[in-house]
Coordinates of N, CA and C in Angstrom, one line a residue:
X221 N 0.8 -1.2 0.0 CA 0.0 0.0 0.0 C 0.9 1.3 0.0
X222 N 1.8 1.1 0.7 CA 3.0 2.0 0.5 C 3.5 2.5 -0.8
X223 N 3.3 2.1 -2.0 CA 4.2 2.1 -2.8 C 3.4 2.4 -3.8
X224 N 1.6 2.4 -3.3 CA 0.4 3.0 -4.3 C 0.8 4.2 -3.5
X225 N 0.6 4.7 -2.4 CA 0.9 6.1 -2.5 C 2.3 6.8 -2.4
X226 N 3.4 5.9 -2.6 CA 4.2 6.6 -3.4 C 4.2 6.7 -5.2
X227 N 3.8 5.7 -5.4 CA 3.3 6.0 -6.8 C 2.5 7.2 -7.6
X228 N 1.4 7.6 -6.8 CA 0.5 8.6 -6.9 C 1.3 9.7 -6.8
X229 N 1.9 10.1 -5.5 CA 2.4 11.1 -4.8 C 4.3 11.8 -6.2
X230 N 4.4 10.9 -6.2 CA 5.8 11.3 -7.7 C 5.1 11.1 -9.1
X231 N 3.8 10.4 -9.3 CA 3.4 11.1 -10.5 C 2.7 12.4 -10.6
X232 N 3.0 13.0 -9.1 CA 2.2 14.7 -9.0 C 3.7 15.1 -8.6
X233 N 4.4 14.8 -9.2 CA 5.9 15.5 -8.9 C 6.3 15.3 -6.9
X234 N 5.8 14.6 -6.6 CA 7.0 14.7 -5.4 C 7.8 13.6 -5.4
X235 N 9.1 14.3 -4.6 CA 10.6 13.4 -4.3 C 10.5 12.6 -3.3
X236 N 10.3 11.6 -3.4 CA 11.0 10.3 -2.6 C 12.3 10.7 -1.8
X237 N 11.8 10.9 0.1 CA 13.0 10.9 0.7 C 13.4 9.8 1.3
X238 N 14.5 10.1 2.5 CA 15.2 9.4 2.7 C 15.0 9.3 4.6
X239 N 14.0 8.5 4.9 CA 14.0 7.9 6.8 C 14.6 7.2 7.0
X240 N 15.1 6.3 6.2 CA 16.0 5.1 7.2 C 15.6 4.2 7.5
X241 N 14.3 4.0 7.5 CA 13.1 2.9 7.8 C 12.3 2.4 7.1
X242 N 12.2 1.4 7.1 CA 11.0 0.3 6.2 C 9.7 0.9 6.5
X243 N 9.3 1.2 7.6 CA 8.3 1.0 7.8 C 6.7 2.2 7.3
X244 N 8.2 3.4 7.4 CA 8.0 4.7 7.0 C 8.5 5.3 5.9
X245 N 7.5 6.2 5.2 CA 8.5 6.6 4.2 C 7.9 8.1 4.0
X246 N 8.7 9.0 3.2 CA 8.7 10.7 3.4 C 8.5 10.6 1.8
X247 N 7.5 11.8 1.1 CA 7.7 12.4 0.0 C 7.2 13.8 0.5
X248 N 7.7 14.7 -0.9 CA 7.7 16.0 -0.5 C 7.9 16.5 -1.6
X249 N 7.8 17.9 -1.6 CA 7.6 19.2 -2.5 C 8.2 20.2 -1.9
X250 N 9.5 20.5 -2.1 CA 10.4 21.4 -1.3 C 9.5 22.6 -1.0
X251 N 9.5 23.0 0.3 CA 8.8 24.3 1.0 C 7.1 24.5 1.0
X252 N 7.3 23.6 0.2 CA 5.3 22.9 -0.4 C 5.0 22.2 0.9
X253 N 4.8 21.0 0.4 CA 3.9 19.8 1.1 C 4.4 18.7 1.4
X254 N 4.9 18.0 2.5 CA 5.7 16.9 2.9 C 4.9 15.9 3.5
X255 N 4.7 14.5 3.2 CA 3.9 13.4 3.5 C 5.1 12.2 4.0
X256 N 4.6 11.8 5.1 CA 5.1 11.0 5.7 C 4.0 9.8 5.8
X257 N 4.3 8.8 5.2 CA 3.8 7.2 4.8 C 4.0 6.3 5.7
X258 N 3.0 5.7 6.6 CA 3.4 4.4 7.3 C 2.3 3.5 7.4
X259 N 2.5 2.2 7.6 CA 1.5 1.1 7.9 C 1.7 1.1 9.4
X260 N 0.4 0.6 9.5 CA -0.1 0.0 10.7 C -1.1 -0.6 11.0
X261 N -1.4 -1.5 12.0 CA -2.1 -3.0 12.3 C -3.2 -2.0 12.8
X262 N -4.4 -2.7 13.1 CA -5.9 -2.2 13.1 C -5.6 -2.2 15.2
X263 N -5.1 -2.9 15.6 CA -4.6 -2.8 17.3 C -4.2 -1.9 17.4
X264 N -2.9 -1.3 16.4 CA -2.1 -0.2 17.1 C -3.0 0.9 17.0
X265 N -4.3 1.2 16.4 CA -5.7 2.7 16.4 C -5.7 3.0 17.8
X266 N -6.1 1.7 18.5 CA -6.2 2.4 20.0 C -5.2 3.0 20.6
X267 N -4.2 2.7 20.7 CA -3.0 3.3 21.5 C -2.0 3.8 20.6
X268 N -2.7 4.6 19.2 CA -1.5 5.1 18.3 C -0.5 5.8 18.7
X269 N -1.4 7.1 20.1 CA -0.6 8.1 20.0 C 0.9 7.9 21.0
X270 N 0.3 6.8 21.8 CA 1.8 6.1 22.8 C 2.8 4.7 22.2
X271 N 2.4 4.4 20.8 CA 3.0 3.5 20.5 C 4.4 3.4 19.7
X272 N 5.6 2.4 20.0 CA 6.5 3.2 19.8 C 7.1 3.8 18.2
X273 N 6.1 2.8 17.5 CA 6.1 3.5 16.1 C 5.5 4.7 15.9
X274 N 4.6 5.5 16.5 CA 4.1 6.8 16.2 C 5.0 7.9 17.0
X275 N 6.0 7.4 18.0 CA 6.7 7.8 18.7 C 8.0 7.7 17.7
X276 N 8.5 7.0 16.9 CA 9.6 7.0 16.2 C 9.2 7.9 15.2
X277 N 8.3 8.4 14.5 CA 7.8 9.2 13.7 C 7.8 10.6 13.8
X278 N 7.4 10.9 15.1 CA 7.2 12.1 15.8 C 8.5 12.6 15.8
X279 N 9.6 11.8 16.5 CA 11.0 11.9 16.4 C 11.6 12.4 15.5
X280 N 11.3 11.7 14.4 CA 12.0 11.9 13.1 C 11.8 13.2 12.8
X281 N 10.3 13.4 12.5 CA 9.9 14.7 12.5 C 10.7 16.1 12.8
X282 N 10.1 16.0 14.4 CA 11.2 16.9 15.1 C 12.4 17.4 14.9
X283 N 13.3 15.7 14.2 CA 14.8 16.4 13.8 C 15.0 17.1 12.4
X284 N 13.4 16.3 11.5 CA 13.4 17.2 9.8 C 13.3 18.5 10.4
X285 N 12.4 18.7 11.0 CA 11.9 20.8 11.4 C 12.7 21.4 11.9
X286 N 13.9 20.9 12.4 CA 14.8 21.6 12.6 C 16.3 21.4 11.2
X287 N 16.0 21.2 10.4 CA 16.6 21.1 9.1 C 15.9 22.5 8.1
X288 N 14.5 22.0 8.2 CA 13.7 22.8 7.8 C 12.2 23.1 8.2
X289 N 12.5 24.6 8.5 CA 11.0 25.0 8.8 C 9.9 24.7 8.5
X290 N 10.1 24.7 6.8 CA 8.9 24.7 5.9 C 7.9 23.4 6.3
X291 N 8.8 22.3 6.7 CA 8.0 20.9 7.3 C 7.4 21.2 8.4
X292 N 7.5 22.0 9.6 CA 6.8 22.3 10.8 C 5.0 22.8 10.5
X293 N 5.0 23.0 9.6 CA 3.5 23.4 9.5 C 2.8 22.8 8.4
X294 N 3.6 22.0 7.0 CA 3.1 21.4 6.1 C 3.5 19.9 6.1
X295 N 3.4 19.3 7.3 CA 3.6 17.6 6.7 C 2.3 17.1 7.1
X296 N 1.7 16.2 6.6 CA 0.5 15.3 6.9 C 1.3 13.9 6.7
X297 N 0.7 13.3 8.3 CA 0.6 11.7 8.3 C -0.1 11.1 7.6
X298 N 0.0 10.1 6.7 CA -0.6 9.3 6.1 C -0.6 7.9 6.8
X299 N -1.8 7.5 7.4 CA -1.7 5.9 8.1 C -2.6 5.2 7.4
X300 N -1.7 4.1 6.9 CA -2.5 2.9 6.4 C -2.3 1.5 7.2
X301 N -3.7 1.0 7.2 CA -4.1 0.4 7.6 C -4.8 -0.8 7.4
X302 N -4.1 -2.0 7.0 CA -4.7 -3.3 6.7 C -5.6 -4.1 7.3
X303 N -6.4 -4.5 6.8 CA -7.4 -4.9 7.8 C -8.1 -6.1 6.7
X304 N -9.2 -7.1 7.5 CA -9.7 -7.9 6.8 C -11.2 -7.4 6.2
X305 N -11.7 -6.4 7.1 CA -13.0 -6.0 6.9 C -13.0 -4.5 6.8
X306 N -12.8 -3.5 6.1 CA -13.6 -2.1 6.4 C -14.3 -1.6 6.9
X307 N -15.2 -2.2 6.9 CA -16.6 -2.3 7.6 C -16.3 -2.6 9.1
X308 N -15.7 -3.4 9.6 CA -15.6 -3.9 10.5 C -15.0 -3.5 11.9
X309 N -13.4 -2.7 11.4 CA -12.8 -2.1 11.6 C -13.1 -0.7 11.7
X310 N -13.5 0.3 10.9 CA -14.1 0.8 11.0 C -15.6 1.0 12.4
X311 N -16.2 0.3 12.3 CA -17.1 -0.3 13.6 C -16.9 -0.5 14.8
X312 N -15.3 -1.0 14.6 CA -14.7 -1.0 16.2 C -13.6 -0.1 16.5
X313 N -13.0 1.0 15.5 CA -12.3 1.8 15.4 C -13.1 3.0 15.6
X314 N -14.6 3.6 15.2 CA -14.3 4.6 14.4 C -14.3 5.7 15.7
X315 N -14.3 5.7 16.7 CA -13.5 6.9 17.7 C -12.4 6.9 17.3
X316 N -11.6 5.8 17.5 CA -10.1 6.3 17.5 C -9.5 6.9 16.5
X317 N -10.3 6.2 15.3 CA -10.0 7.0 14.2 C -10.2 8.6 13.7
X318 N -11.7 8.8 14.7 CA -11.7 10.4 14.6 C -11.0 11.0 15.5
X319 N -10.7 10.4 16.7 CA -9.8 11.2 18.0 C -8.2 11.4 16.8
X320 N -7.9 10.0 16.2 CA -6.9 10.3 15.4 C -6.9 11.4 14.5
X321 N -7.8 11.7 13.8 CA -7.7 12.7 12.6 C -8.0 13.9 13.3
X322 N -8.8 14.1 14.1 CA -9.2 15.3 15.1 C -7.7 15.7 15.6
X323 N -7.1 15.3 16.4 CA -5.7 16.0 16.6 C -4.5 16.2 15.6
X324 N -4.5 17.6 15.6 CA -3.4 18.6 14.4 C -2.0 18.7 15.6
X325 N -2.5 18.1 16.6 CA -0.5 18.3 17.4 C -0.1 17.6 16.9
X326 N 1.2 18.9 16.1 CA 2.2 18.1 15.8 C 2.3 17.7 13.9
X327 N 1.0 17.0 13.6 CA 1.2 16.3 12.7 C -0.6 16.0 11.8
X328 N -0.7 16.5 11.0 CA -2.1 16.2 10.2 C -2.0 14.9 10.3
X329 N -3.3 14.6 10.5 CA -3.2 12.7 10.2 C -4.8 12.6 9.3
X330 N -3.8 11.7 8.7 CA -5.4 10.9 7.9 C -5.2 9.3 7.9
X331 N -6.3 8.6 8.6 CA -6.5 7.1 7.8 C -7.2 6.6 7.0
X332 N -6.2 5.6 6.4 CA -6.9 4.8 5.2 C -6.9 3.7 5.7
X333 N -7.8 3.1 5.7 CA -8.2 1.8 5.7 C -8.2 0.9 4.0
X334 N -7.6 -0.5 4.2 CA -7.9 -1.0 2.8 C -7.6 -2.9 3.1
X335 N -8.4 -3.3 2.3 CA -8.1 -5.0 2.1 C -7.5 -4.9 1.1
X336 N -6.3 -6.3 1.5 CA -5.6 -6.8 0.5 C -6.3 -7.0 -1.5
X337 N -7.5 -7.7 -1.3 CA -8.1 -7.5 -2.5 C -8.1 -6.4 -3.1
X338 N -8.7 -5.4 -2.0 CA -9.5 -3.8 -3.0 C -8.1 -3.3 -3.4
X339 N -6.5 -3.5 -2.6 CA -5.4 -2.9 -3.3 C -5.1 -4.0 -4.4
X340 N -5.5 -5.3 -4.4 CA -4.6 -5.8 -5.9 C -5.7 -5.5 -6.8
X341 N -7.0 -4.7 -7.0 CA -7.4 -3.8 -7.9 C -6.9 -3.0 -8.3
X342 N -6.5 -1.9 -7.3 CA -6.1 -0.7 -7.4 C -4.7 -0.5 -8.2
X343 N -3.8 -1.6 -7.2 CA -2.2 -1.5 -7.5 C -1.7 -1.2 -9.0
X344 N -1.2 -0.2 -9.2 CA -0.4 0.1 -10.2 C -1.4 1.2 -10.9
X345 N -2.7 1.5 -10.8 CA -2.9 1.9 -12.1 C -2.6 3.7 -11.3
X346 N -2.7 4.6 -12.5 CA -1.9 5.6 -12.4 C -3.8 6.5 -11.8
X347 N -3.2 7.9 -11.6 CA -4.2 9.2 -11.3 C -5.6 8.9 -12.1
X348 N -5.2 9.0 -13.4 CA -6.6 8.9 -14.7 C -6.8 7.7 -14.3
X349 N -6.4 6.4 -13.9 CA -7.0 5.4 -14.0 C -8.0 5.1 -12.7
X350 N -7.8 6.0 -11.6 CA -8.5 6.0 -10.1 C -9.6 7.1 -10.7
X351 N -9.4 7.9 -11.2 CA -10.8 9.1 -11.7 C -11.7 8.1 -12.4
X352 N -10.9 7.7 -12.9 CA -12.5 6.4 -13.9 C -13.1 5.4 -12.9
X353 N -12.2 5.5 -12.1 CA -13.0 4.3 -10.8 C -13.8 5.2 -10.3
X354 N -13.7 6.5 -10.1 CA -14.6 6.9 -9.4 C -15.8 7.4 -10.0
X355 N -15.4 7.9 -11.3 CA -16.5 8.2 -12.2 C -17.8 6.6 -12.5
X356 N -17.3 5.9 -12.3 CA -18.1 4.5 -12.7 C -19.6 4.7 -11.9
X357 N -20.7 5.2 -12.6 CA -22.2 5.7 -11.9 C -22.4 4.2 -10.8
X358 N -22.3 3.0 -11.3 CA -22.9 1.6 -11.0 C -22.1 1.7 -9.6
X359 N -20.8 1.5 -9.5 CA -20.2 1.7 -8.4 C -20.5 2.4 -7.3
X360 N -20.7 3.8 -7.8 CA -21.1 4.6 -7.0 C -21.9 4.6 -6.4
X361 N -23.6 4.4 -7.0 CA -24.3 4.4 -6.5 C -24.1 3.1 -5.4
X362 N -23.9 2.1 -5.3 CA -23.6 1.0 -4.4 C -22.8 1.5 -3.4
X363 N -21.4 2.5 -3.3 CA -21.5 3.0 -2.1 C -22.1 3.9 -1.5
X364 N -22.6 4.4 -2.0 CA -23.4 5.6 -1.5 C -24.9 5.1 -1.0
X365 N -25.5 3.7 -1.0 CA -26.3 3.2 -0.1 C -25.5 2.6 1.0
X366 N -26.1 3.2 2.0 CA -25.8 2.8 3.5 C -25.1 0.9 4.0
X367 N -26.3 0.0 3.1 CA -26.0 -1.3 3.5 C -24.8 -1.9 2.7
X368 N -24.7 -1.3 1.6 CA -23.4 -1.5 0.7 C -22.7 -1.4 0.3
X369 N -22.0 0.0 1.2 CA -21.2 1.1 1.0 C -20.0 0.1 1.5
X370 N -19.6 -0.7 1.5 CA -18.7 -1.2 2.2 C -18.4 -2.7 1.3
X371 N -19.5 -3.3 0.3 CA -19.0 -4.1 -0.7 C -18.0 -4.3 -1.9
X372 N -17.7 -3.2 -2.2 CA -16.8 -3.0 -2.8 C -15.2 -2.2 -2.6
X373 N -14.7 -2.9 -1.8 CA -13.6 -2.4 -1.1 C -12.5 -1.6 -1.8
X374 N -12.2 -1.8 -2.8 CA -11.8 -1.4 -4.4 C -12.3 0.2 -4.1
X375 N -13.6 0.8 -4.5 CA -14.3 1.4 -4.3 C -14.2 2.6 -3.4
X376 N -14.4 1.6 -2.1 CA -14.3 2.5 -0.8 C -12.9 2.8 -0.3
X377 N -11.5 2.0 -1.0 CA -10.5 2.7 -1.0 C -10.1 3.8 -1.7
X378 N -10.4 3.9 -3.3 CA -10.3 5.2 -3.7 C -11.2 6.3 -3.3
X379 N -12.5 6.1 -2.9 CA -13.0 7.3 -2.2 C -12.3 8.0 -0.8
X380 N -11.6 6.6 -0.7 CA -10.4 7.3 0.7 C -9.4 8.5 0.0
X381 N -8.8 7.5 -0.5 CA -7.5 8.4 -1.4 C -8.2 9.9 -1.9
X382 N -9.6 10.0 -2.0 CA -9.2 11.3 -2.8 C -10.2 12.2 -1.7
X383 N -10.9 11.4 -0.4 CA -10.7 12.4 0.5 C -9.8 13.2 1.5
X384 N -9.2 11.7 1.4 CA -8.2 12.1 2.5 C -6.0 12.5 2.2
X385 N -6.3 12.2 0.8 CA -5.0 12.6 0.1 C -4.9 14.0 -0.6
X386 N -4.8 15.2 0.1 CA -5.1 15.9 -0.5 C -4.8 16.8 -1.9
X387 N -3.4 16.2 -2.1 CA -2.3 16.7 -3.8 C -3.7 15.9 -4.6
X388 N -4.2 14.9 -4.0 CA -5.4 13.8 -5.4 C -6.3 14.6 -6.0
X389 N -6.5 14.8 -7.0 CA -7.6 15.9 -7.6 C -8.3 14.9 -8.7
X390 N -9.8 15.2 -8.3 CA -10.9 14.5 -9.2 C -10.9 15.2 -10.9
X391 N -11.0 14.8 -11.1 CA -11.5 15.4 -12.7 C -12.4 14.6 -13.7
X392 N -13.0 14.7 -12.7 CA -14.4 13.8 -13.5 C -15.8 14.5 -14.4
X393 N -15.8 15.9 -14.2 CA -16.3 16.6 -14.6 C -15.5 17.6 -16.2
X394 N -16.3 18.3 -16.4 CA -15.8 19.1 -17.7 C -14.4 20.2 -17.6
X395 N -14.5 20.6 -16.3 CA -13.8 21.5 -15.8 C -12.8 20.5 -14.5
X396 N -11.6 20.3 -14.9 CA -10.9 20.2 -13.6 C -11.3 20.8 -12.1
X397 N -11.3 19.9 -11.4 CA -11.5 20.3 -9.7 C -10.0 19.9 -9.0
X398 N -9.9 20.9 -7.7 CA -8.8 21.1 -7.2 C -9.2 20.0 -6.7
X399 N -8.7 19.4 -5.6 CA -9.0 18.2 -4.9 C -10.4 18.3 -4.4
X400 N -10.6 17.2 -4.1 CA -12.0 16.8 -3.2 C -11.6 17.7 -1.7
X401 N -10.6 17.7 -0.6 CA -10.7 17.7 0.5 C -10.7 19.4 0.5
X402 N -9.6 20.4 -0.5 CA -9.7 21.6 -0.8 C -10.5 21.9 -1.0
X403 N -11.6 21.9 -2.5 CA -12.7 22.0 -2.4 C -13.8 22.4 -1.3
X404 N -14.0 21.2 -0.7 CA -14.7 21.5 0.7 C -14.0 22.0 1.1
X405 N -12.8 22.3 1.8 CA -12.4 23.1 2.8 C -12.6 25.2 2.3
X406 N -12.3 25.1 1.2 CA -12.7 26.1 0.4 C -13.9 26.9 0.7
X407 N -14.8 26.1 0.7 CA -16.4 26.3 0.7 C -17.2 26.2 1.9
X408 N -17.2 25.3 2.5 CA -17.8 25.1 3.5 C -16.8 25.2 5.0
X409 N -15.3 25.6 5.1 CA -15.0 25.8 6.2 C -14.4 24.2 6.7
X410 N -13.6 24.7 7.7 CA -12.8 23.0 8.3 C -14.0 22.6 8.8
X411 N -14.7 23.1 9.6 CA -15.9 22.1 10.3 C -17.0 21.0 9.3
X412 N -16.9 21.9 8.3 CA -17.6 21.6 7.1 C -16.8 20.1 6.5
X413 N -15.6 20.3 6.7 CA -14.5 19.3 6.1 C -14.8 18.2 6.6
X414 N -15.2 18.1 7.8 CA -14.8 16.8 9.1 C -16.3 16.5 9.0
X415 N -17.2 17.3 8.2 CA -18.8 16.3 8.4 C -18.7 15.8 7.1
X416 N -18.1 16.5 6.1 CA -18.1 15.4 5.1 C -16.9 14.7 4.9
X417 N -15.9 14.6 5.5 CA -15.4 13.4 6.0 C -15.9 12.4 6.3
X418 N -16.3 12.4 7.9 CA -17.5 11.6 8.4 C -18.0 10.9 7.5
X419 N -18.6 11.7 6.9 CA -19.6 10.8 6.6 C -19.5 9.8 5.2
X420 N -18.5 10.5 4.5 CA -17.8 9.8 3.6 C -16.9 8.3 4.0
X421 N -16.9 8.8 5.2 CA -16.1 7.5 5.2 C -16.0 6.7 6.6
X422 N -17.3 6.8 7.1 CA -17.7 6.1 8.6 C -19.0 5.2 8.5
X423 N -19.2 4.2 9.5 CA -20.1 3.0 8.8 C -21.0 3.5 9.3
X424 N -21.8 5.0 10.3 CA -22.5 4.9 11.3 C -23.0 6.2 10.4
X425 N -22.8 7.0 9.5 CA -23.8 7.9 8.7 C -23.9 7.4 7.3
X426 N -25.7 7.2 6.9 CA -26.2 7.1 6.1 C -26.2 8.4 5.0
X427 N -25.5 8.0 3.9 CA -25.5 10.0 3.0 C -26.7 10.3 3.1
X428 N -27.9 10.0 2.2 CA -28.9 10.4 1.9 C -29.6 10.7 3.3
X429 N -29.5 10.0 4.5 CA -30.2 10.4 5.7 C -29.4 11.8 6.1
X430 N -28.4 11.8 5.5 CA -27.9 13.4 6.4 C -27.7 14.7 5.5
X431 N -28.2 14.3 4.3 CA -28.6 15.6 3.5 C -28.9 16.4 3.8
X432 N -29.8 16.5 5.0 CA -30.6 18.1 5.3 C -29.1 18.7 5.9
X433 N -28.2 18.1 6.7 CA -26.9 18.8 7.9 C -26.2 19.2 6.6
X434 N -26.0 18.3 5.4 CA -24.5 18.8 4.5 C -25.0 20.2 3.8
X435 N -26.8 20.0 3.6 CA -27.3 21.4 3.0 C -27.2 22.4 3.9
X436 N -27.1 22.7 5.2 CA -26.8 23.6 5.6 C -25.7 24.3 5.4
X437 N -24.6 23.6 5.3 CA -23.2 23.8 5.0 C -23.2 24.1 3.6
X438 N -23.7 24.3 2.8 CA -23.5 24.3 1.4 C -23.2 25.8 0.9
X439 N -22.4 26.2 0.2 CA -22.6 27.4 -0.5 C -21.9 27.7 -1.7
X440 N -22.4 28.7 -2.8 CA -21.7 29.0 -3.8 C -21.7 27.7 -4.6
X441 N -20.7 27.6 -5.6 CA -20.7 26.6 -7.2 C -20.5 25.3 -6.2
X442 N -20.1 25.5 -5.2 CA -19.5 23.5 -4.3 C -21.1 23.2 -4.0
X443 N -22.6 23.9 -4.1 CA -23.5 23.2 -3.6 C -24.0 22.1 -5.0
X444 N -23.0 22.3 -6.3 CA -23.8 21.7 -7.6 C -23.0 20.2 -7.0
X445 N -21.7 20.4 -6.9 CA -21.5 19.4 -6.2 C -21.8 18.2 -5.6
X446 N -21.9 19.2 -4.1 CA -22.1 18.3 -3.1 C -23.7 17.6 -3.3
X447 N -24.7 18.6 -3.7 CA -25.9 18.2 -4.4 C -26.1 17.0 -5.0
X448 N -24.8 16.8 -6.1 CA -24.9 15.5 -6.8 C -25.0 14.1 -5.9
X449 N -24.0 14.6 -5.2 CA -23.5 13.3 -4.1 C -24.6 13.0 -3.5
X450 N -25.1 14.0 -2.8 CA -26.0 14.4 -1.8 C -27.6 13.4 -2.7
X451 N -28.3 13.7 -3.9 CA -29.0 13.5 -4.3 C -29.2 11.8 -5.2
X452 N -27.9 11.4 -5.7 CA -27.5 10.6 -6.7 C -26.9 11.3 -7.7
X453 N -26.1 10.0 -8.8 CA -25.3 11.4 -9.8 C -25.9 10.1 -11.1
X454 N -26.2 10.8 -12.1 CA -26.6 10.6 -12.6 C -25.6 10.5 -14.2
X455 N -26.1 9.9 -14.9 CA -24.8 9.5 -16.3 C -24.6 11.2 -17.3
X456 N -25.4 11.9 -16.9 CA -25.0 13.1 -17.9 C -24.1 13.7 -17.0
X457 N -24.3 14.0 -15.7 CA -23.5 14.5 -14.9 C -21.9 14.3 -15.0
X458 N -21.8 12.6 -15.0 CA -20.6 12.1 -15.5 C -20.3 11.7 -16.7

């Protein structure tokens, strides 16, 4: 899984650095945007922030920001996370996973969750080849019902990647879109961000039942958008 988002991450031009460690790995965009890559077991969620791999990370950190500034305020964690079930994990994670993404000490964190199947889908294919996964109407609508959003693991990992990766930009429409996560953040504000996070990607909100909360948040050209999502999307649309 490592090596899909290094792959992604240097076909948008960033350099592959240098940690020292397997387990972790650094790309970056000099004075831009610096991502730091690591796996982790669905156990270590609960006790991420005392465990000694999130503690070897932090470290590392520390000694980059004093190398360079520019990383003290632009690196995001990226944690991935293998699991047998999405669904499942999720279910028994999903506090810790928002306590995790909720705290900015230190370090943006986003998780991904993914099964071994939904990545030997995914593996290898480039930017355009993940936009067509997501553009697929059939697919979509299957996540975006409540009881099935979770069948197609394939699926529900690229809708991770392009909420929670933020350099990922959709272009599934006529006009290029800056990312999915800028976007919203753009429009609707960070609080805005974290309900459609949520809800994008937690087993305990139904989309279509929370429509009335994302319409409040809506404003300007992101409401044709979110509307689509919000409503179904239909084949002219895409």
């Amino acid at each position: 899984m490592i090596n899909l988002i290094k792959n992604i991450l240097q076909e948008l031009q960033y350099t592959l650095g240098d940690t020292g460690e397997d387990y972790y790995s650094l790309l970056f965009k000099e004075s831009e945007d610096y991502f730091i890559i690591a796996e982790y077991e669905p156990s270590e969620l609960a006790d991420f922030f005392t465990t000694p791999k999130t503690k070897s990370i932090i470290e590392y950190f520390q000694k980059e920001k004093e190398k360079n500034s520019a990383i003290n305020k632009n690196t995001s964690l990226i944690i991935l996370v293998k699991t047998e079930s999405q669904a499942e994990t999720l279910e028994t994670h999903r506090n810790n996973i928002f306590n995790i993404e909720e705290d900015e000490y230190i370090l943006r964190k986003y998780v991904v969750l993914y099964t071994q199947d939904g990545l030997d889908e995914i593996e290898g294919k480039n930017i355009a080849e993940l936009n067509e996964i997501v553009k697929d109407v059939t697919r979509f609508s299957k996540y975006q019902a409540y009881d099935t959003r979770y069948d197609d693991e394939a699926y529900f990992l690229v809708m991770q990647l392009f909420v929670k990766l933020p350099p990922l930009s959709f272009t599934g429409y006529e006009n290029d879109f800056e990312s999915i996560r800028d976007r919203i953040d753009s429009s609707i504000g960070s609080s805005g961000v974290k309900l459609v996070q949520h809800i994008l990607t937690t087993t305990s909100v139904d989309v279509k039942a929370s429509r009335p909360a994302l319409l409040e948040v809506q404003k300007d050209d992101f409401d044709k958008w979110l509307g689509s999502i919000l409503e179904g999307v239909d084949n002219e649309t895409l």
